[in-house]
Short mmCIF file of C-alpha atoms and ligand atoms in Angstrom, two decimals:
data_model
loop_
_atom_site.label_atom_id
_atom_site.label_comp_id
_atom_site.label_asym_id
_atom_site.label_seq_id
_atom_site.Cartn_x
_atom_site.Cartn_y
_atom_site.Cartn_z
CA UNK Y 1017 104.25 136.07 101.87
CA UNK Y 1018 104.16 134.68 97.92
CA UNK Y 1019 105.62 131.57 97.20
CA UNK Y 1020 108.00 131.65 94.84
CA UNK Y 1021 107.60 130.46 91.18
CA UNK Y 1022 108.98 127.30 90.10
CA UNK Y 1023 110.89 129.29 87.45
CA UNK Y 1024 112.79 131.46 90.20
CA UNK Y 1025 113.51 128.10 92.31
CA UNK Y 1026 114.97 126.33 89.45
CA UNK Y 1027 117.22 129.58 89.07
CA UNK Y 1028 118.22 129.38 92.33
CA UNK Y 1029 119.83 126.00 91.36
CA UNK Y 1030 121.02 126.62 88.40
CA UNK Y 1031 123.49 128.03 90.39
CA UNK Y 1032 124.75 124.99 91.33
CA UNK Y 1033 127.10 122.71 90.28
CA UNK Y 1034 127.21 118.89 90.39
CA UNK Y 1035 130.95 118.25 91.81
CA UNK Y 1036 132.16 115.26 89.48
CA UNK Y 1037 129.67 115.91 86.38
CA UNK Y 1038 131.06 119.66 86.56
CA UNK Y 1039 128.18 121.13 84.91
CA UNK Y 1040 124.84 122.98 86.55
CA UNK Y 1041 122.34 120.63 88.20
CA UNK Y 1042 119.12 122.22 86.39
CA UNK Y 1043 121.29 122.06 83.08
CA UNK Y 1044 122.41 118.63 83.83
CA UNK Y 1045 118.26 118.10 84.58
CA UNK Y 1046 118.74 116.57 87.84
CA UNK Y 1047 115.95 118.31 89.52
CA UNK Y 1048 112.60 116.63 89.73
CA UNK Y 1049 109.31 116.22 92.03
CA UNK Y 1050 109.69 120.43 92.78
CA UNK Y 1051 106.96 121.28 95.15
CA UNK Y 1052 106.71 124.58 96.30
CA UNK Y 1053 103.90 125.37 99.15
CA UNK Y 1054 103.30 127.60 102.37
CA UNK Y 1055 106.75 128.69 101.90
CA UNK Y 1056 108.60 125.08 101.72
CA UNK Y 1057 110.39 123.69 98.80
CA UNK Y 1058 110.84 120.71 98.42
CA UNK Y 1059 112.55 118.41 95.51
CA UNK Y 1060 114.48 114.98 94.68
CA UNK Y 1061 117.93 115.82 93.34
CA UNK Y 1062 119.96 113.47 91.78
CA UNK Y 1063 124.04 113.54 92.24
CA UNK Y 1064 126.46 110.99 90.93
CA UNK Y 1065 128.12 110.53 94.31
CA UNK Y 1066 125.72 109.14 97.14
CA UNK Y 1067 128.41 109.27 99.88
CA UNK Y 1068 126.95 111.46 102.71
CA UNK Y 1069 129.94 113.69 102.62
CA UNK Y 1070 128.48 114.88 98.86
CA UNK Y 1071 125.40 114.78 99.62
CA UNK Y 1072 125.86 117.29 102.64
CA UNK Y 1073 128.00 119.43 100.31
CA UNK Y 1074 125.22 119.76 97.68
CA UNK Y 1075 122.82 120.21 100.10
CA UNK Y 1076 124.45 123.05 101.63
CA UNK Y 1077 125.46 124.96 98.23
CA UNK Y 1078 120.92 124.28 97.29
CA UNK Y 1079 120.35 126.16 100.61
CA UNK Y 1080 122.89 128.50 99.91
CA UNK Y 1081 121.50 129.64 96.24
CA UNK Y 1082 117.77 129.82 97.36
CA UNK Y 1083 118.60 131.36 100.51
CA UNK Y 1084 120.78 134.29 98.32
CA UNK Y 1085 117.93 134.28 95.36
CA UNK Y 1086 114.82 134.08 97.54
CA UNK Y 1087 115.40 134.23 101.01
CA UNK Y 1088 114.76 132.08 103.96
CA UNK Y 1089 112.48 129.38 103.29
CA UNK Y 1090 112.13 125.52 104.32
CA UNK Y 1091 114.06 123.34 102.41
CA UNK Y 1092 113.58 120.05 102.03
CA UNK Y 1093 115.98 117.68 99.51
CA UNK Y 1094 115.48 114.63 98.85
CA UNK Y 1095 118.91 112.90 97.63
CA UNK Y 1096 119.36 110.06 95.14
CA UNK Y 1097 121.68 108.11 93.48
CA UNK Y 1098 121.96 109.57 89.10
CA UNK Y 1099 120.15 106.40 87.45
CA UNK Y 1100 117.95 105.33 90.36
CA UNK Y 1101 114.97 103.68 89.59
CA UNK Y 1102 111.26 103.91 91.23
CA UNK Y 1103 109.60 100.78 92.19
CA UNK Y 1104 106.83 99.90 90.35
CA UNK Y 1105 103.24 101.53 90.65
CA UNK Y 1106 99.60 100.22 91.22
CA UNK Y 1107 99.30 100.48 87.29
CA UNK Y 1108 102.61 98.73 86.49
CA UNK Y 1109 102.11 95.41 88.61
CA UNK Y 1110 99.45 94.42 86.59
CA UNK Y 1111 101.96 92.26 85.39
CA UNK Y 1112 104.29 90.15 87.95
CA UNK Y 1113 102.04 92.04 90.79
CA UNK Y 1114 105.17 90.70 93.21
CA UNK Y 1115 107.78 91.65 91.84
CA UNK Y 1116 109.00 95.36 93.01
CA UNK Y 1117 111.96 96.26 90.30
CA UNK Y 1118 112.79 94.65 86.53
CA UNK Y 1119 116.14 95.38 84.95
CA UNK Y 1120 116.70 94.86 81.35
CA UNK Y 1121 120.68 93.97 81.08
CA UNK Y 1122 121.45 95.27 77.09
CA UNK Y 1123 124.44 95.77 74.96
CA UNK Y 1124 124.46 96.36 71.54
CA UNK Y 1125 126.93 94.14 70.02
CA UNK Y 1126 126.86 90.66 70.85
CA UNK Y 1127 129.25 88.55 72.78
CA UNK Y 1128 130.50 91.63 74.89
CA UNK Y 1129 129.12 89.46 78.40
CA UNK Y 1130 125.92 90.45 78.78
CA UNK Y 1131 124.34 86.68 80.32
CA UNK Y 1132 127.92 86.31 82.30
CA UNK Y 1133 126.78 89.75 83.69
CA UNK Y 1134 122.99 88.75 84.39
CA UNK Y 1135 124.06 85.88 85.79
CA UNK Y 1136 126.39 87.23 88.68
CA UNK Y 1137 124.24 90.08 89.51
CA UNK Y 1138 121.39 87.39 90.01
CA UNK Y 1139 123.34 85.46 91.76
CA UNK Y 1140 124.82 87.86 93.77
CA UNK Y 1141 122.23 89.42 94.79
CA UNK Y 1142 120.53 86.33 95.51
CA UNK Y 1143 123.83 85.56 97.86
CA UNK Y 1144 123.38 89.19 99.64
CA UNK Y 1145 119.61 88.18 100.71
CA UNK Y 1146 117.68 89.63 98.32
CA UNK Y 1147 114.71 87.44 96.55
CA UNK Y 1148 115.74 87.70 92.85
CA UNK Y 1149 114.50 86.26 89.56
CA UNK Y 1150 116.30 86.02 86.03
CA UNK Y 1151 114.23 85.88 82.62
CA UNK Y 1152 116.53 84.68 79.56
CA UNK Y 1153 114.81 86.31 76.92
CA UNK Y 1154 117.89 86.10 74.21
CA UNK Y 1155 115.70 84.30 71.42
CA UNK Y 1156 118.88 83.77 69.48
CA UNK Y 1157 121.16 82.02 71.89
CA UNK Y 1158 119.98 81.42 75.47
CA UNK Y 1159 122.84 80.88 77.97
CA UNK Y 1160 121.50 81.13 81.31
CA UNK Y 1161 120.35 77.06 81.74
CA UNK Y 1162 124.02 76.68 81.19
CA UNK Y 1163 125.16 79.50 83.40
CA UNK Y 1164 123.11 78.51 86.39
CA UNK Y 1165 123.77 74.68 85.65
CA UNK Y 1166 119.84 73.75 85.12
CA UNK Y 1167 120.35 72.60 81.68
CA UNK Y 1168 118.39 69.30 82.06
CA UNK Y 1169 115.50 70.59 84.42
CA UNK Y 1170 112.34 72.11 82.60
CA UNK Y 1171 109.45 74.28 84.99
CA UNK Y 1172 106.91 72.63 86.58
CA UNK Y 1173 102.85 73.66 85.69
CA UNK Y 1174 100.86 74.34 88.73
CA UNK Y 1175 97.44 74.85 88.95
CA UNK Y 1176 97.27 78.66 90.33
CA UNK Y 1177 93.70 80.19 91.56
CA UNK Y 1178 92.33 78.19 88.73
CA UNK Y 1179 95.26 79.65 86.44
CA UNK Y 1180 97.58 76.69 84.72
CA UNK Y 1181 101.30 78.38 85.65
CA UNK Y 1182 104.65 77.69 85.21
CA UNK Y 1183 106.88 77.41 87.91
CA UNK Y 1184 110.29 78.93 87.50
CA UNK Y 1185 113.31 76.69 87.61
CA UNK Y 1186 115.45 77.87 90.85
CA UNK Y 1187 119.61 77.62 91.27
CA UNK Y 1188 121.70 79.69 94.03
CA UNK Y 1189 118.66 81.10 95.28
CA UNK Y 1190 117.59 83.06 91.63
CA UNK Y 1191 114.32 81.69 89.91
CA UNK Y 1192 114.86 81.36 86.89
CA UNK Y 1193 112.67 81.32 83.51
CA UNK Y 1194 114.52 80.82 79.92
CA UNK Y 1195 113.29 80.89 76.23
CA UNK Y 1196 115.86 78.07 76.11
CA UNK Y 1197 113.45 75.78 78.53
CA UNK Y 1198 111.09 75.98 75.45
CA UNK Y 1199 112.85 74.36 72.64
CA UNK Y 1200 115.60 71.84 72.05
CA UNK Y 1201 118.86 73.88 72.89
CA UNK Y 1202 120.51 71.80 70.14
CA UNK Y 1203 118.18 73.12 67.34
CA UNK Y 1204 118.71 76.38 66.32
CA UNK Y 1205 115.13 78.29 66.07
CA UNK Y 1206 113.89 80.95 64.25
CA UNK Y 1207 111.82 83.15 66.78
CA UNK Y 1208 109.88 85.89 64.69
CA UNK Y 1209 108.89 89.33 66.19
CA UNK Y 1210 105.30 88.35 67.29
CA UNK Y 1211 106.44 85.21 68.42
CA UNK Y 1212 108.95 86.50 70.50
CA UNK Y 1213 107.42 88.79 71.95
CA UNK Y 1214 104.80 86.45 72.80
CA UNK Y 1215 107.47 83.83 74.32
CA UNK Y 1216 108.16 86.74 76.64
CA UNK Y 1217 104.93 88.38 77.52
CA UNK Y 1218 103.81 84.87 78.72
CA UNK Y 1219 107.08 84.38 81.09
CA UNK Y 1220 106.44 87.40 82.91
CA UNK Y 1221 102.34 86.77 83.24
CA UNK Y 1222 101.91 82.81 82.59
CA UNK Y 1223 104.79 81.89 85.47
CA UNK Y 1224 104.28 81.92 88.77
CA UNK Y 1225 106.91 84.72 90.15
CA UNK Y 1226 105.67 85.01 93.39
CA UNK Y 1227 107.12 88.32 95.48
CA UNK Y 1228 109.99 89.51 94.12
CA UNK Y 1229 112.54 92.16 95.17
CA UNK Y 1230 113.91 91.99 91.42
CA UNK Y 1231 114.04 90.20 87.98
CA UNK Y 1232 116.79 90.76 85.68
CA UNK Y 1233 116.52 90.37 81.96
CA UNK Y 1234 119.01 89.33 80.06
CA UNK Y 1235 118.30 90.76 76.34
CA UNK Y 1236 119.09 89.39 73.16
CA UNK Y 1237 122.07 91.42 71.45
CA UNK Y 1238 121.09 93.85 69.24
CA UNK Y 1239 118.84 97.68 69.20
CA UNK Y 1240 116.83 96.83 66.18
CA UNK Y 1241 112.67 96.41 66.06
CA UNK Y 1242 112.25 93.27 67.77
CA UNK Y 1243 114.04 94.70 70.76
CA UNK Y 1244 111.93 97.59 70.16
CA UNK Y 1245 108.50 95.35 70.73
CA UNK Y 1246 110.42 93.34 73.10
CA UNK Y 1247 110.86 96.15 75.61
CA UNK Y 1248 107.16 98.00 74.91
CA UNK Y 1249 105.47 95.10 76.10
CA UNK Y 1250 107.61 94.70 79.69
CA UNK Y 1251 107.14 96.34 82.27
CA UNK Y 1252 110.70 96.88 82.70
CA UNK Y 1253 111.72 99.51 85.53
CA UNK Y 1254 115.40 99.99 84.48
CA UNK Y 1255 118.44 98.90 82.37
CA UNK Y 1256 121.98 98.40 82.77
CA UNK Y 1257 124.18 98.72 79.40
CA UNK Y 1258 127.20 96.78 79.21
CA UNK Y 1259 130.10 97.18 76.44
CA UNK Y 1260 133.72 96.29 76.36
CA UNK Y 1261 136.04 99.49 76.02
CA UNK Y 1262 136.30 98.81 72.38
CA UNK Y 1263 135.29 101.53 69.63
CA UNK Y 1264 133.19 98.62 67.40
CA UNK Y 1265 131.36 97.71 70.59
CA UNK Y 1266 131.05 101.35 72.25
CA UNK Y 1267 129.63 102.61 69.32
CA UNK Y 1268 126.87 99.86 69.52
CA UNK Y 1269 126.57 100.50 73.40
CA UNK Y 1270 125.72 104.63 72.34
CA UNK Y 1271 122.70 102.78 69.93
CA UNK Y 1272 121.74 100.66 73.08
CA UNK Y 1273 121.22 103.54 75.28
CA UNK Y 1274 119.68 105.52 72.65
CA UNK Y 1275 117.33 102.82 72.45
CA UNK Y 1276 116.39 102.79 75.97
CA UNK Y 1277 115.65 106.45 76.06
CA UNK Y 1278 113.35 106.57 72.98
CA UNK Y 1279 110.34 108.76 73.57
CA UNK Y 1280 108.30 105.30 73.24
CA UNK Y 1281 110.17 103.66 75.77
CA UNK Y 1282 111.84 106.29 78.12
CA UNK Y 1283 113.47 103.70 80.27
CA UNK Y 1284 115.70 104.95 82.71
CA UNK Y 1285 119.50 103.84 82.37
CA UNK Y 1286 120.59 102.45 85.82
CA UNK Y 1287 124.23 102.65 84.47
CA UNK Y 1288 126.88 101.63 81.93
CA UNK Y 1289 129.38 98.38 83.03
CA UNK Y 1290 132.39 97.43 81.33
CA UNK Y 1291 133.37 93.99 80.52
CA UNK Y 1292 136.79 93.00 79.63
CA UNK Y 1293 138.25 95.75 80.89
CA UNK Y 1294 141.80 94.27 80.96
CA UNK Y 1295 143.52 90.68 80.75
CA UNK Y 1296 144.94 89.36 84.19
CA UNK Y 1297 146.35 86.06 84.44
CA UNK Y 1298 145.36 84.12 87.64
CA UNK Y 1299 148.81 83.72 88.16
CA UNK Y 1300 150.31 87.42 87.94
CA UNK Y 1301 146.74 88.95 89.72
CA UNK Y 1302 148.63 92.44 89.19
CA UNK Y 1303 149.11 92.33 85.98
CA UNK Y 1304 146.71 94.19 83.34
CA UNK Y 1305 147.14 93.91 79.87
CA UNK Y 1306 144.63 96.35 78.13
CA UNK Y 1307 143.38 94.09 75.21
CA UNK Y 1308 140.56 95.86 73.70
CA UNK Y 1309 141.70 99.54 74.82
CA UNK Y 1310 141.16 101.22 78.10
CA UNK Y 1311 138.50 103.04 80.21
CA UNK Y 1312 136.48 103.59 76.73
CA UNK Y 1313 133.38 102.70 78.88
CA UNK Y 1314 134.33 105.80 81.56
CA UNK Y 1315 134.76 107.86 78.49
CA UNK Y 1316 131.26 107.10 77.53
CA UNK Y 1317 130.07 107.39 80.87
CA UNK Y 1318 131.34 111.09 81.27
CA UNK Y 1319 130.26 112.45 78.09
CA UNK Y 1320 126.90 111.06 78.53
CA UNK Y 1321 126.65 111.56 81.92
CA UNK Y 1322 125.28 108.04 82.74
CA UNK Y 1323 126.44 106.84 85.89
CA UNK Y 1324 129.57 104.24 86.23
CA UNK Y 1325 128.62 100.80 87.90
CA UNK Y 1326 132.03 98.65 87.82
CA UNK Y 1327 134.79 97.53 85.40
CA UNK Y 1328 135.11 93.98 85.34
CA UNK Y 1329 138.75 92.28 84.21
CA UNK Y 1330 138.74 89.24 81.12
CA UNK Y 1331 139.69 86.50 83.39
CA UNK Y 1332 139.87 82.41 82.92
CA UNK Y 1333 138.20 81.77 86.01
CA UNK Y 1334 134.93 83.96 84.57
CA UNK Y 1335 134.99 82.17 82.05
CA UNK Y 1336 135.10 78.77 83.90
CA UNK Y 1337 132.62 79.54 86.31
CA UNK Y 1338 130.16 80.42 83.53
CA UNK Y 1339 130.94 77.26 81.27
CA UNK Y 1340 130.66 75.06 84.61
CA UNK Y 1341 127.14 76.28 85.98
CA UNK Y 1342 128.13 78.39 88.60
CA UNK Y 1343 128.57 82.37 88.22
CA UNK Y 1344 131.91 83.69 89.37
CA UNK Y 1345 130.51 86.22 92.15
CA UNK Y 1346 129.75 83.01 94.35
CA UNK Y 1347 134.01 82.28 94.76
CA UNK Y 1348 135.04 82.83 98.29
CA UNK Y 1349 137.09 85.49 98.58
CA UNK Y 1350 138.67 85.84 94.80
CA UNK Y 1351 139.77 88.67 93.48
CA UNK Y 1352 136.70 88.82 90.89
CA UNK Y 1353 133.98 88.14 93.55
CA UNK Y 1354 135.02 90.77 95.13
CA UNK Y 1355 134.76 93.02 92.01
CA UNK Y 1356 131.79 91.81 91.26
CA UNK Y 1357 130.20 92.37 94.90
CA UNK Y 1358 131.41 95.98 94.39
CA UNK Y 1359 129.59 95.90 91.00
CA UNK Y 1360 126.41 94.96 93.17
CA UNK Y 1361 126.99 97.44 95.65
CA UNK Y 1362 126.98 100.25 93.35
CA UNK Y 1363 123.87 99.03 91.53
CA UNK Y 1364 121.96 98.32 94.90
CA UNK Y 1365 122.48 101.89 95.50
CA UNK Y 1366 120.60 103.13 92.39
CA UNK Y 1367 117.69 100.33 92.91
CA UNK Y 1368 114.89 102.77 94.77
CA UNK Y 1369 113.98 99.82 97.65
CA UNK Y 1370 112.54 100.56 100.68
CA UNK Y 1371 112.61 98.02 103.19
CA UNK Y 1372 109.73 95.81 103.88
N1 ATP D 2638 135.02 89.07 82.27
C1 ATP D 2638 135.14 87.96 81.56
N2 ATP D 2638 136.29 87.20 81.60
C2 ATP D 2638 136.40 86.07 80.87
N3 ATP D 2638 135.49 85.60 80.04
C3 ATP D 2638 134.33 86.31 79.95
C4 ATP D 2638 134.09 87.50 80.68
N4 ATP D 2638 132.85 87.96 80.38
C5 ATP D 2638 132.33 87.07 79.49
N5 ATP D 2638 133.22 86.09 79.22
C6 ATP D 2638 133.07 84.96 78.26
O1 ATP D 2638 132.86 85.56 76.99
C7 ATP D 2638 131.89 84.83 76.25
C8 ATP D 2638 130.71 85.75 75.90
O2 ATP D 2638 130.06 86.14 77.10
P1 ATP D 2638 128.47 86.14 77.21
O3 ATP D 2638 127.89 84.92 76.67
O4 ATP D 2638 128.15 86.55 78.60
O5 ATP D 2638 128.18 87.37 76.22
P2 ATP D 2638 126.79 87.89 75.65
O6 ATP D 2638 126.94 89.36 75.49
O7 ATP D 2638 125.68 87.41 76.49
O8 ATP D 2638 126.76 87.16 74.26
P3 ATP D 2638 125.52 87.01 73.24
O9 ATP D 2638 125.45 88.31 72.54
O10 ATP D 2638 125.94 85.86 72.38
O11 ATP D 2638 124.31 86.73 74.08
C9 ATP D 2638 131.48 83.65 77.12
O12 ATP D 2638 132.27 82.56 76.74
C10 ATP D 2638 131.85 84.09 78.54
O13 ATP D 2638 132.16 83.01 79.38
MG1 MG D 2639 124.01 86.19 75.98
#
């Protein structure tokens, strides 16, 4: 018997729609890796809900359409998570040949919590067992010494198969490299294109990473050209946007994840987090007050269609644990650690990595 044509498979599934994103998953373009051969077809299809329950339900209503459209054949889905990533090829770990995933952390406005972010998803994951790294690459105002309370410490130089390295500075389990480690935190300087994105180039392939499950990079605010030449030269496998619910900063989020998907860059979006999402006050935990509006970042996420990692509430105690060295997630048993372990959850989900 003919095989079908990729054409007839992928109207097969057009006849099939993605439960929460309520649109068609070919429309939706959440079909990729179709092979088609001795009468098996096999694909990876992406759906916004992992839970097994969804995935069964999906897989049932794929069999279903190419069953009706082109009769019985082997099927053979391969389910992930909307915004996973792939771990890095041969080509890619040229660079930081160790380290399996990098995720850029962006916003587009300043000031919305982008370091607090990097900093609890580093440590976090760090905390969960995972072997993590953190580059500070915000040439305008690097936090992260002060976040992860290494402010006074500067990386070592080892001599590395004849190769003069840096060793990265390590807190809480994360290794950590910062643009901040390379000049006097109480000048202010001037880093120019080139010279940033030299600054950068030589923390990922001057320092001594070692293996890695993941680095996180904690961008400098901002979508215009030196981000641009930032992110061509890394090797980045993924990025997670963050924006408080506000219009001002949302709109600057959208120019973010434009950014990221520029036909030079093509980065995929891991997902969208918002920060600030209400006010509580440690002593009436039930309380929200909506400060800067609400859910704007769900809108966002819906009408883009870019998956929904956490909301995370304005709280003192954030705030505290960032200003005192030691990122929030690592509380026992608070009300924000566990928010932000759910955060982590949802974004371990999306990370494609296999055990080893
Ligand atoms: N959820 C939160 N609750 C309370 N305070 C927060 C929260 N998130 C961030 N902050 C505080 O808000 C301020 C800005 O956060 P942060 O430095 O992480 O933002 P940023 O986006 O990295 O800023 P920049 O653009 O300057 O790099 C900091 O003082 C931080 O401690
Ligand atoms: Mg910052």
């Amino acid at each position: 018997m003919k095989n079908p044509e990729k054409q007839e498979v992928l109207n097969a599934l057009s006849y099939v729609i993605e439960p929460d994103l309520k649109s068609d998953i070919v429309a939706l373009d959440l079909v990729s890796d179709l092979q088609i051969s001795d009468q098996k077809i096999s694909f990876t299809l992406k759906v916004n809900n992992p839970a097994l329950h969804n995935k069964k339900r999906i897989t049932e209503a794929c069999e279903h359409q190419l069953k009706r459209f082109l009769g019985d054949l082997q099927v053979s889905i391969n389910i992930v998570p909307l915004g996973s990533t792939k771990e890095r090829t041969a080509e890619q770990r040229k660079v930081m040949p160790g380290v399996r995933q990098i995720i850029a952390v962006a916003s587009g406005k300043g000031g919305v919590g982008k370091s607090t972010l990097t900093a609890n998803l580093a440590a976090g994951f760090a905390q969960k067992g995972f072997k993590v790294g953190l580059i500070d690459a915000d040439i305008y105002g690097p936090s992260i010494p002060m976040m992860f309370d290494v402010l006074d410490q500067k990386p070592a130089i080892k001599e590395i198969d004849g190769k003069q390295m840096m060793v990265p500075v390590e807190n809480y389990g994360v290794k950590i490299m910062s643009i901040g480690f390379f000049a006097d935190i109480n000048k202010a300087v001037i880093w120019r294109g080139p010279m940033a994105s030299k600054a950068l180039k030589q923390m990922f392939s001057d320092v001594f990473w070692g293996d890695l499950d993941m680095v996180f990079i904690d961008l400098p605010p901002g979508t215009g050209d030196i981000h641009l030449t930032l992110l061509q030269s890394s090797p980045i496998t993924g990025a997670i946007v963050v924006s408080t619910p506000q219009a001002v900063a949302l709109a600057d989020a959208r120019k973010g994840i434009n950014m990221f998907e520029h036909p030079n860059l093509k980065i995929p979006i891991i997902g969208l987090v918002e920060n600030m999402s209400w006010f509580t006050p440690e002593e009436l935990p039930d309380n929200r007050y909506y400060l800067f509006g609400k859910d704007g970042v769900v809108h966002l996420s819906k009408e883009l269609k870019i998956k929904m990692l956490g909301q995370i509430p304005l709280m003192t105690s954030v705030r505290e644990s960032a200003d005192c060295g030691r990122p929030a997630v690592l509380q026992e048993q608070t009300s924000i650690s566990a928010v932000y372990k759910e955060l982590i959850q949802n974004v371990e989900e999306s990370l494609a990595l296999s055990p080893v």
